[in-house]
JSON list of C-alpha atoms in Angstrom, two decimals:
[
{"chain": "A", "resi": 1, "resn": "UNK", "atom": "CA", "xyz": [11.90, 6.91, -84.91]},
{"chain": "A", "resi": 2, "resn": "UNK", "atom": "CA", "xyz": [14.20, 3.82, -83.98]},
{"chain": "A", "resi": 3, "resn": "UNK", "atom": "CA", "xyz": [17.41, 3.65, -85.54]},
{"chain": "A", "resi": 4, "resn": "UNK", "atom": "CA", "xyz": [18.56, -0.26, -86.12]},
{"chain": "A", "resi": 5, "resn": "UNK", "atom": "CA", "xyz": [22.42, -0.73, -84.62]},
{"chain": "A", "resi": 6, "resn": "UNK", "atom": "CA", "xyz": [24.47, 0.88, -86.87]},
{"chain": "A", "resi": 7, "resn": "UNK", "atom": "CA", "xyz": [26.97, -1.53, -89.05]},
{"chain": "A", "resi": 8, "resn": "UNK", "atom": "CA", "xyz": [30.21, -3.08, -87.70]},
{"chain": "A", "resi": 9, "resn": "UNK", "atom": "CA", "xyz": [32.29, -0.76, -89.21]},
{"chain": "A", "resi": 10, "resn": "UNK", "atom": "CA", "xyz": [31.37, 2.13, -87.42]},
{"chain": "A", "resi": 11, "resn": "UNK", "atom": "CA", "xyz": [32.55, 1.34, -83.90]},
{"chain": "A", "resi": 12, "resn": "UNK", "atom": "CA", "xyz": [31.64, 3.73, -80.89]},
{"chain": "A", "resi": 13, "resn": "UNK", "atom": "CA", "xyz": [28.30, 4.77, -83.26]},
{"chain": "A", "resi": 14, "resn": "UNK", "atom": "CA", "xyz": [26.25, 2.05, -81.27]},
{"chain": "A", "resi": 15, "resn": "UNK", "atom": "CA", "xyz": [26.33, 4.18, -78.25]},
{"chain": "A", "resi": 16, "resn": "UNK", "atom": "CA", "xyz": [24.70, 7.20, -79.68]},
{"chain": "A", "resi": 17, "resn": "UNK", "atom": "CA", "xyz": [22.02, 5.23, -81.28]},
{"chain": "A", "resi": 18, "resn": "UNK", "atom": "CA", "xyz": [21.50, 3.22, -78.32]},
{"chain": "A", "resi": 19, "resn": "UNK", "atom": "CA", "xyz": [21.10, 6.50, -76.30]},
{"chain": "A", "resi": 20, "resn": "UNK", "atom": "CA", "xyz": [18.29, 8.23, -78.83]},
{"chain": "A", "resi": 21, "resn": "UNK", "atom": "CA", "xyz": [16.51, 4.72, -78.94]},
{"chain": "A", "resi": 22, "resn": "UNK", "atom": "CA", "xyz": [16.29, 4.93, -75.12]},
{"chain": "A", "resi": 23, "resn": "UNK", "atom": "CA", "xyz": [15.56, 8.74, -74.97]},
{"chain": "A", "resi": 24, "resn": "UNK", "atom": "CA", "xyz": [12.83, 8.98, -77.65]},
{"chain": "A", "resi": 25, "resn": "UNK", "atom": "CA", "xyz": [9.28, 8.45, -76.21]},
{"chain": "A", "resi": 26, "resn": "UNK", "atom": "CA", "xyz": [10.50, 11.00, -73.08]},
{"chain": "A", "resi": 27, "resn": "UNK", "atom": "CA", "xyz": [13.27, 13.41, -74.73]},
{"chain": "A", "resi": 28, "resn": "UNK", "atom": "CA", "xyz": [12.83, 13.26, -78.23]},
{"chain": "A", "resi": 29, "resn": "UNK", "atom": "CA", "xyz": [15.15, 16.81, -79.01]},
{"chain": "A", "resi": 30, "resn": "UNK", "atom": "CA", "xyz": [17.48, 14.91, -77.18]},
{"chain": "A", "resi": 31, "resn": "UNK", "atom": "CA", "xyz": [17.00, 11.81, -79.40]},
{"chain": "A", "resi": 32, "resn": "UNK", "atom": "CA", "xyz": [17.26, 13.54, -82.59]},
{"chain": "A", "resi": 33, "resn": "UNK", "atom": "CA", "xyz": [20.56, 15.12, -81.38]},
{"chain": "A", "resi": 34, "resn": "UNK", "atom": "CA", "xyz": [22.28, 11.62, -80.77]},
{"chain": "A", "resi": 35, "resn": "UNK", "atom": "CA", "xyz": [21.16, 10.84, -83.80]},
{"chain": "A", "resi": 36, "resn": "UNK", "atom": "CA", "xyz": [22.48, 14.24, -85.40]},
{"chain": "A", "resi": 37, "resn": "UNK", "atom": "CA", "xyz": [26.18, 13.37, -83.57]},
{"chain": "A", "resi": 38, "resn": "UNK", "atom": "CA", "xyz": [25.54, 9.70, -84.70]},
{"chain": "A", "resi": 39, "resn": "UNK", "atom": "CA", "xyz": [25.71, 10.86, -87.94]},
{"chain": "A", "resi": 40, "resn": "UNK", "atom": "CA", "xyz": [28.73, 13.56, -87.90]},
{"chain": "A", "resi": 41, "resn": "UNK", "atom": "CA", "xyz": [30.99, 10.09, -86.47]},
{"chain": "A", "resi": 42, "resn": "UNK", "atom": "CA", "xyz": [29.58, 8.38, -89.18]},
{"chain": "A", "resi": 43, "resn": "UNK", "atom": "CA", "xyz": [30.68, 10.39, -91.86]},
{"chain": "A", "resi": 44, "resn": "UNK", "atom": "CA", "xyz": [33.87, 10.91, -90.14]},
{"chain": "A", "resi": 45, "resn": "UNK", "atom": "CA", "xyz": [34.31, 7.19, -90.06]},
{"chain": "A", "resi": 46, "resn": "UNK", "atom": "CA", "xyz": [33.80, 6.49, -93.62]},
{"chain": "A", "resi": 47, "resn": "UNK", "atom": "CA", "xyz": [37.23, 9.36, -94.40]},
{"chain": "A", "resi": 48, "resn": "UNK", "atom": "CA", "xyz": [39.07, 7.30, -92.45]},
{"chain": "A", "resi": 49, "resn": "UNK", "atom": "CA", "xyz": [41.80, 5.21, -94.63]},
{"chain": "A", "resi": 50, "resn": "UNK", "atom": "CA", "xyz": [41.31, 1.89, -94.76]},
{"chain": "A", "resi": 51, "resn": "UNK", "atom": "CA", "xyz": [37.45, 1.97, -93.88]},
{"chain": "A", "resi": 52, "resn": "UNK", "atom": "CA", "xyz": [35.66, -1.61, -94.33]},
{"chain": "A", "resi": 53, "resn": "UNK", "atom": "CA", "xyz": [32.39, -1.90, -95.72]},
{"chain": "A", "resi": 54, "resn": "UNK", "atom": "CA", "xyz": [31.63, 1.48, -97.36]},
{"chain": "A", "resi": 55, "resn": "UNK", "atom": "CA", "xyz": [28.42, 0.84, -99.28]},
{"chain": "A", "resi": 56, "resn": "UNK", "atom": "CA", "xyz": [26.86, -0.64, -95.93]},
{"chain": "A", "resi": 57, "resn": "UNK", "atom": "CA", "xyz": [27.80, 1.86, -94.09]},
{"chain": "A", "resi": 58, "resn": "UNK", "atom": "CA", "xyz": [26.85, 5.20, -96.85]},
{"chain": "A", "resi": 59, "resn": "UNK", "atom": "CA", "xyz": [23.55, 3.46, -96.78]},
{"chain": "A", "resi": 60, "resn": "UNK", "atom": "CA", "xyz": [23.33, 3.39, -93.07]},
{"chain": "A", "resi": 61, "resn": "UNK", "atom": "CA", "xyz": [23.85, 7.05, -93.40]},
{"chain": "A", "resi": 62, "resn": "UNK", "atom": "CA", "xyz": [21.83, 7.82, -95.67]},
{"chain": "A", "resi": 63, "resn": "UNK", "atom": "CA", "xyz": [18.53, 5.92, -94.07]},
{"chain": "A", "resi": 64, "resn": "UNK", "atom": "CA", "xyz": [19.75, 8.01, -90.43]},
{"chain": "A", "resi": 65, "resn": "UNK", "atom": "CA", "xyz": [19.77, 11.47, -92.74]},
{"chain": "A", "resi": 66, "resn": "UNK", "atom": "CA", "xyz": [16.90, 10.53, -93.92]},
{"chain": "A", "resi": 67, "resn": "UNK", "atom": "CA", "xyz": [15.05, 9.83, -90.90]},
{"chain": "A", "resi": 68, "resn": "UNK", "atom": "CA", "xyz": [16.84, 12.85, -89.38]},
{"chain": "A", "resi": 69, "resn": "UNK", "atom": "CA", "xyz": [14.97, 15.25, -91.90]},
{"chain": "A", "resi": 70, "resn": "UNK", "atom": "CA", "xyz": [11.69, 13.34, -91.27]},
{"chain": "A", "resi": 71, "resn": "UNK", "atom": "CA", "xyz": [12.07, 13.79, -87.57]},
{"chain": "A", "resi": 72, "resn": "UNK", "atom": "CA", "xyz": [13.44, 17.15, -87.83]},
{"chain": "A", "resi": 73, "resn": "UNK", "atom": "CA", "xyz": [10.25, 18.22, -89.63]},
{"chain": "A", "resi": 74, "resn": "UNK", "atom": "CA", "xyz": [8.26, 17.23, -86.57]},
{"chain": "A", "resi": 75, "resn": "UNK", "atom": "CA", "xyz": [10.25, 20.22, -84.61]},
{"chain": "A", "resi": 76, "resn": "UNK", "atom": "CA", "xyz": [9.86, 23.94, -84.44]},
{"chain": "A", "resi": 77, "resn": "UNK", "atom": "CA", "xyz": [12.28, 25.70, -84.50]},
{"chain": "A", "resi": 78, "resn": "UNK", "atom": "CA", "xyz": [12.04, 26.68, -80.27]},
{"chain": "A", "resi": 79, "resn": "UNK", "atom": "CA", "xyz": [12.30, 22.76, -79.67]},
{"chain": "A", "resi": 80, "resn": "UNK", "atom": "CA", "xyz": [15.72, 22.56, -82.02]},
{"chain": "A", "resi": 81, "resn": "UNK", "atom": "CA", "xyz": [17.48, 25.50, -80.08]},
{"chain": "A", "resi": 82, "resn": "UNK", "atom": "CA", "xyz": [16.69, 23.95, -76.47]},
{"chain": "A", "resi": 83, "resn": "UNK", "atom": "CA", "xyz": [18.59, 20.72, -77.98]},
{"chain": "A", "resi": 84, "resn": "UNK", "atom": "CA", "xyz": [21.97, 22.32, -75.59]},
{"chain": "A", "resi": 85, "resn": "UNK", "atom": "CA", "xyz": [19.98, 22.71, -72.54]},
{"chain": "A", "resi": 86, "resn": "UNK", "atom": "CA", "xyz": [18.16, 19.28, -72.85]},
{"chain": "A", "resi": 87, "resn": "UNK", "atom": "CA", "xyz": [21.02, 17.39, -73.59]},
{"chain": "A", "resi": 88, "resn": "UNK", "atom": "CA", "xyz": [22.89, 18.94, -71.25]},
{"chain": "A", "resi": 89, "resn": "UNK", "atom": "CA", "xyz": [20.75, 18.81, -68.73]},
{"chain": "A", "resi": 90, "resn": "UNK", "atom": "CA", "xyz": [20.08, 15.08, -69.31]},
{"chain": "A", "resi": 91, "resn": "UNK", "atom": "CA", "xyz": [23.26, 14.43, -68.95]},
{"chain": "A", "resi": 92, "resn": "UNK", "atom": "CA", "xyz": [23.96, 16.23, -65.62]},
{"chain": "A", "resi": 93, "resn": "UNK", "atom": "CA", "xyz": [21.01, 14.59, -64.31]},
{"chain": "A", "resi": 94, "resn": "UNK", "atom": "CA", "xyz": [22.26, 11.03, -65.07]},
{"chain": "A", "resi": 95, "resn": "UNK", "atom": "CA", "xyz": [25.98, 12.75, -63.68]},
{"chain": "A", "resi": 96, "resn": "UNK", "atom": "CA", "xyz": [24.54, 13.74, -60.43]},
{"chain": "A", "resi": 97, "resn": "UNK", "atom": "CA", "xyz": [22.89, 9.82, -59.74]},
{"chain": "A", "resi": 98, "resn": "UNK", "atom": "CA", "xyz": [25.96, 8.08, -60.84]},
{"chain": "A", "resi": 99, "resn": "UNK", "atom": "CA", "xyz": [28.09, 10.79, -58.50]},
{"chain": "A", "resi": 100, "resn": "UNK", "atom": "CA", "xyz": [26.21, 10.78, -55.57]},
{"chain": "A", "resi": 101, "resn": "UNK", "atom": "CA", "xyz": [26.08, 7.23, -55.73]},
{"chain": "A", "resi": 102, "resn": "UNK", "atom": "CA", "xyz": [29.83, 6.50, -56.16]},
{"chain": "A", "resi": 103, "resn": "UNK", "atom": "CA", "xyz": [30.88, 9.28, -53.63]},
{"chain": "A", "resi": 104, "resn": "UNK", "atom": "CA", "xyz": [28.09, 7.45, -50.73]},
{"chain": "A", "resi": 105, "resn": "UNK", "atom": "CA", "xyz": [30.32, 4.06, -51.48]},
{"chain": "A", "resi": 106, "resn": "UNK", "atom": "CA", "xyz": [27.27, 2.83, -53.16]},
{"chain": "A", "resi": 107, "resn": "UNK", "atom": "CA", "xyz": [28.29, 2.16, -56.63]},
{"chain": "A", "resi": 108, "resn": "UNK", "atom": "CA", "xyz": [27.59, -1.04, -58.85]},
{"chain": "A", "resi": 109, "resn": "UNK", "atom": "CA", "xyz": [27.52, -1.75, -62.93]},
{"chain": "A", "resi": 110, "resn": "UNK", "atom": "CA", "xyz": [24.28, 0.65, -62.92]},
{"chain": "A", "resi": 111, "resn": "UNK", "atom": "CA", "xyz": [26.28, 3.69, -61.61]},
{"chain": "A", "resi": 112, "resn": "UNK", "atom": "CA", "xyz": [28.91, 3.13, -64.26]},
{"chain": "A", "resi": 113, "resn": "UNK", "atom": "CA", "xyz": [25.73, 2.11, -66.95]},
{"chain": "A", "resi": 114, "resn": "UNK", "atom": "CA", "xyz": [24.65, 5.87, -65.19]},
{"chain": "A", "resi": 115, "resn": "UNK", "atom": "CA", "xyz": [28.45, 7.64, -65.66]},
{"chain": "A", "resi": 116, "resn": "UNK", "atom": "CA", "xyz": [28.57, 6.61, -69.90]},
{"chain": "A", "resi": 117, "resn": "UNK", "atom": "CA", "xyz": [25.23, 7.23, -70.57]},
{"chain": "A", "resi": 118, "resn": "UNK", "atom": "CA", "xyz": [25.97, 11.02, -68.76]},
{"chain": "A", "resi": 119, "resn": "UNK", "atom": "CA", "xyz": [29.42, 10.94, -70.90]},
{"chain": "A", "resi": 120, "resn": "UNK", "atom": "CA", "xyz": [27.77, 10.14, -74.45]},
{"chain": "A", "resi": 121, "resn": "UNK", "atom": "CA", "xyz": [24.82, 12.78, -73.79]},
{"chain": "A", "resi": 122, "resn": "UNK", "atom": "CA", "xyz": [27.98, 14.97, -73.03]},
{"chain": "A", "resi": 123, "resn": "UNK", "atom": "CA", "xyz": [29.50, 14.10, -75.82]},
{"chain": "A", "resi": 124, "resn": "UNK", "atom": "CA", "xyz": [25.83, 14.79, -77.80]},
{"chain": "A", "resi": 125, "resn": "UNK", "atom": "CA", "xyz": [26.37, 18.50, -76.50]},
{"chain": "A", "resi": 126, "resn": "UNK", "atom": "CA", "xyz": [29.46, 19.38, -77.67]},
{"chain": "A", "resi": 127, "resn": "UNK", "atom": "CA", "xyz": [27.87, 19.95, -81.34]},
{"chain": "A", "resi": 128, "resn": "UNK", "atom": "CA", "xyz": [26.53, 23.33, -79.55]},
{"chain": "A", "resi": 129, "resn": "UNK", "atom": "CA", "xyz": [28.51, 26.28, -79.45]},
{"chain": "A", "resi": 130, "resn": "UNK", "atom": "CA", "xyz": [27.85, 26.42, -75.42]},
{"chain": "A", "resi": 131, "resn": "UNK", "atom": "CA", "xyz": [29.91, 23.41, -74.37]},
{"chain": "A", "resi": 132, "resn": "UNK", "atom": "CA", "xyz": [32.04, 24.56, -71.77]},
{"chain": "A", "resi": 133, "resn": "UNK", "atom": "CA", "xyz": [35.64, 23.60, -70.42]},
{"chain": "A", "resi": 134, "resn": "UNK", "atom": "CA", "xyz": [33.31, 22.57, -66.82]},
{"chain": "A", "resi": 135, "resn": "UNK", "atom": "CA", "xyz": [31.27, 19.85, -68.94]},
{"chain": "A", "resi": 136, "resn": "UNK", "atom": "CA", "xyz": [34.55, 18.78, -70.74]},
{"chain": "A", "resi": 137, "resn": "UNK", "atom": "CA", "xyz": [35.50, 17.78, -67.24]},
{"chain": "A", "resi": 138, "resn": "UNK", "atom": "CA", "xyz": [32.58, 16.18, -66.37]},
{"chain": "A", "resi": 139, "resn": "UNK", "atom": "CA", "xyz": [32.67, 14.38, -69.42]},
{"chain": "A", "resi": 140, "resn": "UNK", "atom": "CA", "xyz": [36.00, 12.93, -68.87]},
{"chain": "A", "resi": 141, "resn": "UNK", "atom": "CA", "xyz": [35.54, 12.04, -65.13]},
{"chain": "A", "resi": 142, "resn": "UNK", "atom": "CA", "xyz": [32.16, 10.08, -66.22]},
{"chain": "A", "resi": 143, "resn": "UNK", "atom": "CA", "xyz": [34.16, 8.03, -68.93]},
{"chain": "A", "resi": 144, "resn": "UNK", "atom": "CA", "xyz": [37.29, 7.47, -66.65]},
{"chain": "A", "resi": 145, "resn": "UNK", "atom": "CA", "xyz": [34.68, 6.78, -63.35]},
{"chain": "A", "resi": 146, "resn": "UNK", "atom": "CA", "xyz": [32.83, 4.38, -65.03]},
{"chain": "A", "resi": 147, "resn": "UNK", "atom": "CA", "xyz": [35.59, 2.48, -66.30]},
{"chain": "A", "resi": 148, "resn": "UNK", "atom": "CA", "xyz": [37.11, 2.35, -62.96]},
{"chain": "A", "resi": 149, "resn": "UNK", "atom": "CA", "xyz": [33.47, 0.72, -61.35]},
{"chain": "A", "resi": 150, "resn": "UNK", "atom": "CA", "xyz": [33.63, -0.99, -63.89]},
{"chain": "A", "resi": 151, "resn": "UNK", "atom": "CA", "xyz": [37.20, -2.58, -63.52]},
{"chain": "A", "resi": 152, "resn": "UNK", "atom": "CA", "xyz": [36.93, -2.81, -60.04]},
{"chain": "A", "resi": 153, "resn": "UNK", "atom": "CA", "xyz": [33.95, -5.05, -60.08]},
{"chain": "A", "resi": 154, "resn": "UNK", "atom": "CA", "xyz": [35.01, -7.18, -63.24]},
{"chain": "A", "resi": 155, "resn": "UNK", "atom": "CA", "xyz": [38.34, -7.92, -60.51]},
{"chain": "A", "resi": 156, "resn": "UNK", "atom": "CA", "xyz": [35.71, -8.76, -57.61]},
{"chain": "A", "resi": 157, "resn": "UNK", "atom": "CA", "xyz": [36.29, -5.86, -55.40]},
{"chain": "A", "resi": 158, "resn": "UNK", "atom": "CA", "xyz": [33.63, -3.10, -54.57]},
{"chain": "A", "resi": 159, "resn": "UNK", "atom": "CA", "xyz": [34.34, 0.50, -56.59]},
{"chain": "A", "resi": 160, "resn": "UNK", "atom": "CA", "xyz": [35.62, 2.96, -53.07]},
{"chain": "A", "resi": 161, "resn": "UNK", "atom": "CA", "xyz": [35.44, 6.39, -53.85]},
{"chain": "A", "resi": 162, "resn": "UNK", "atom": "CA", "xyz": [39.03, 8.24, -54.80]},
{"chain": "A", "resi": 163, "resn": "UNK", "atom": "CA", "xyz": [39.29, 11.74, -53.11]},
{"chain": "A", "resi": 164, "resn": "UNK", "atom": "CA", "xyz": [40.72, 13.99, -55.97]},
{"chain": "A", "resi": 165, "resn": "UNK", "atom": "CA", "xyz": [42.88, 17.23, -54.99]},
{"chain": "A", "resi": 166, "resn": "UNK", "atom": "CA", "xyz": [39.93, 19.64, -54.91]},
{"chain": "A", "resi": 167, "resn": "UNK", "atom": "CA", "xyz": [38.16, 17.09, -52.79]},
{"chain": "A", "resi": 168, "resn": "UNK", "atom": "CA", "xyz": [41.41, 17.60, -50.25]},
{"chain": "A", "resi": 169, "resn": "UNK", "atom": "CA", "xyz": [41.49, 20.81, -50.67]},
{"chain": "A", "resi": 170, "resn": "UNK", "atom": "CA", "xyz": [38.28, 21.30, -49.62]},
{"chain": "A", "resi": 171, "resn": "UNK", "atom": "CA", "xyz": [38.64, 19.14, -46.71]},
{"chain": "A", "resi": 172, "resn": "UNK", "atom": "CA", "xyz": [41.60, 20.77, -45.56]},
{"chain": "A", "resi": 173, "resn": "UNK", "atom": "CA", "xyz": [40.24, 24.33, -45.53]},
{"chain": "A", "resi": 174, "resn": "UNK", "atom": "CA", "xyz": [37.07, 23.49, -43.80]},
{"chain": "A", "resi": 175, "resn": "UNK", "atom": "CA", "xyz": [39.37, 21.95, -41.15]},
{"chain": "A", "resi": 176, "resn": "UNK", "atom": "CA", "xyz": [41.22, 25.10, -41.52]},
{"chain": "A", "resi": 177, "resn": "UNK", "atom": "CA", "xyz": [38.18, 26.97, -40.61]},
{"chain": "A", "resi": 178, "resn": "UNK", "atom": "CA", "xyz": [36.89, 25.15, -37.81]},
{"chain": "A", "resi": 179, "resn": "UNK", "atom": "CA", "xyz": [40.29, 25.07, -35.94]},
{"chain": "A", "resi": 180, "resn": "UNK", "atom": "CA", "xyz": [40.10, 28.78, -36.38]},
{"chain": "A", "resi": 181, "resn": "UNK", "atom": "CA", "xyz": [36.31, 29.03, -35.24]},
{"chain": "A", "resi": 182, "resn": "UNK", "atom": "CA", "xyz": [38.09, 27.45, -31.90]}
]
């Protein structure tokens, strides 16, 4: 089921749709759970004061519920409770390309395209009661590593990987360790 964009009012919703559309034919668990999240920011959305374009937007809603309990129906209910793990592990796997990429100096606007799309399937899993403070972290290094690609390129110079302090940690007790193997 493709979702249209969602209306202008509901900023930051795009992603999630964007992400199920794009996920669908291959993951479609992991589809129906952007959707699902789609949906809870929706709703949140429309309580916030001063919200713009209510009727468009409840009827945005209400089409995405709708197609949510069409598409659920399709489901047993083994496929719903691996939604964690497959969204999750879809996420990892787009974390691992856009990581390995950055850290080898390699990184252009598809490792940062790679680093949100790994955030917002991150984001997808924190509906599930298994999110973890490790994929918080992940989550938050995607967002703030694509951003920096990102602005690095937009200013004409190429992304260089940043050593963070478990990175120099690491480096200085394996130099530790071979100054003791000595």
């Amino acid at each position: 089921i493709k979702m249209a964009e969602p209306p202008a009012g509901f900023k930051g919703l795009h992603h999630y749709i964007q992400r199920a559309n794009e996920c669908a034919a291959k993951y479609p668990i992991v589809a129906y759970y952007c959707r699902m999240y789609a949906l809870t920011l929706g709703f949140e959305k429309l309580k916030e004061p001063g919200f713009q374009g209510v009727d468009v937007a409840k009827k945005y809603l209400i089409d995405l519920m709708t197609k949510l309990e069409q598409e659920k129906s399709h489901f047993s209910a083994e496929q719903l409770e691996e939604g964690f793990d497959q969204c999750s592990g879809l996420a990892m796997m787009f974390f691992s390309k856009a990581d390995d990429e950055y850290r080898s100096g390699r990184a252009n606007k598809n490792t940062a395209r790679a680093f949100f799309s790994a955030s917002h399937y991150l984001d997808v899993s924190k509906q599930f009661d298994h999110f973890d403070d490790d994929l918080e972290q992940k989550r938050k290094y995607a967002k703030f590593k694509a951003a920096e690609i990102l602005k690095a390129i937009k200013a004409g110079i190429d992304p260089v990987p940043t050593i963070t302090t478990n990175e120099e940690e690491e480096d200085e007790d394996n130099q530790q360790e071979q100054q003791q193997q000595q």
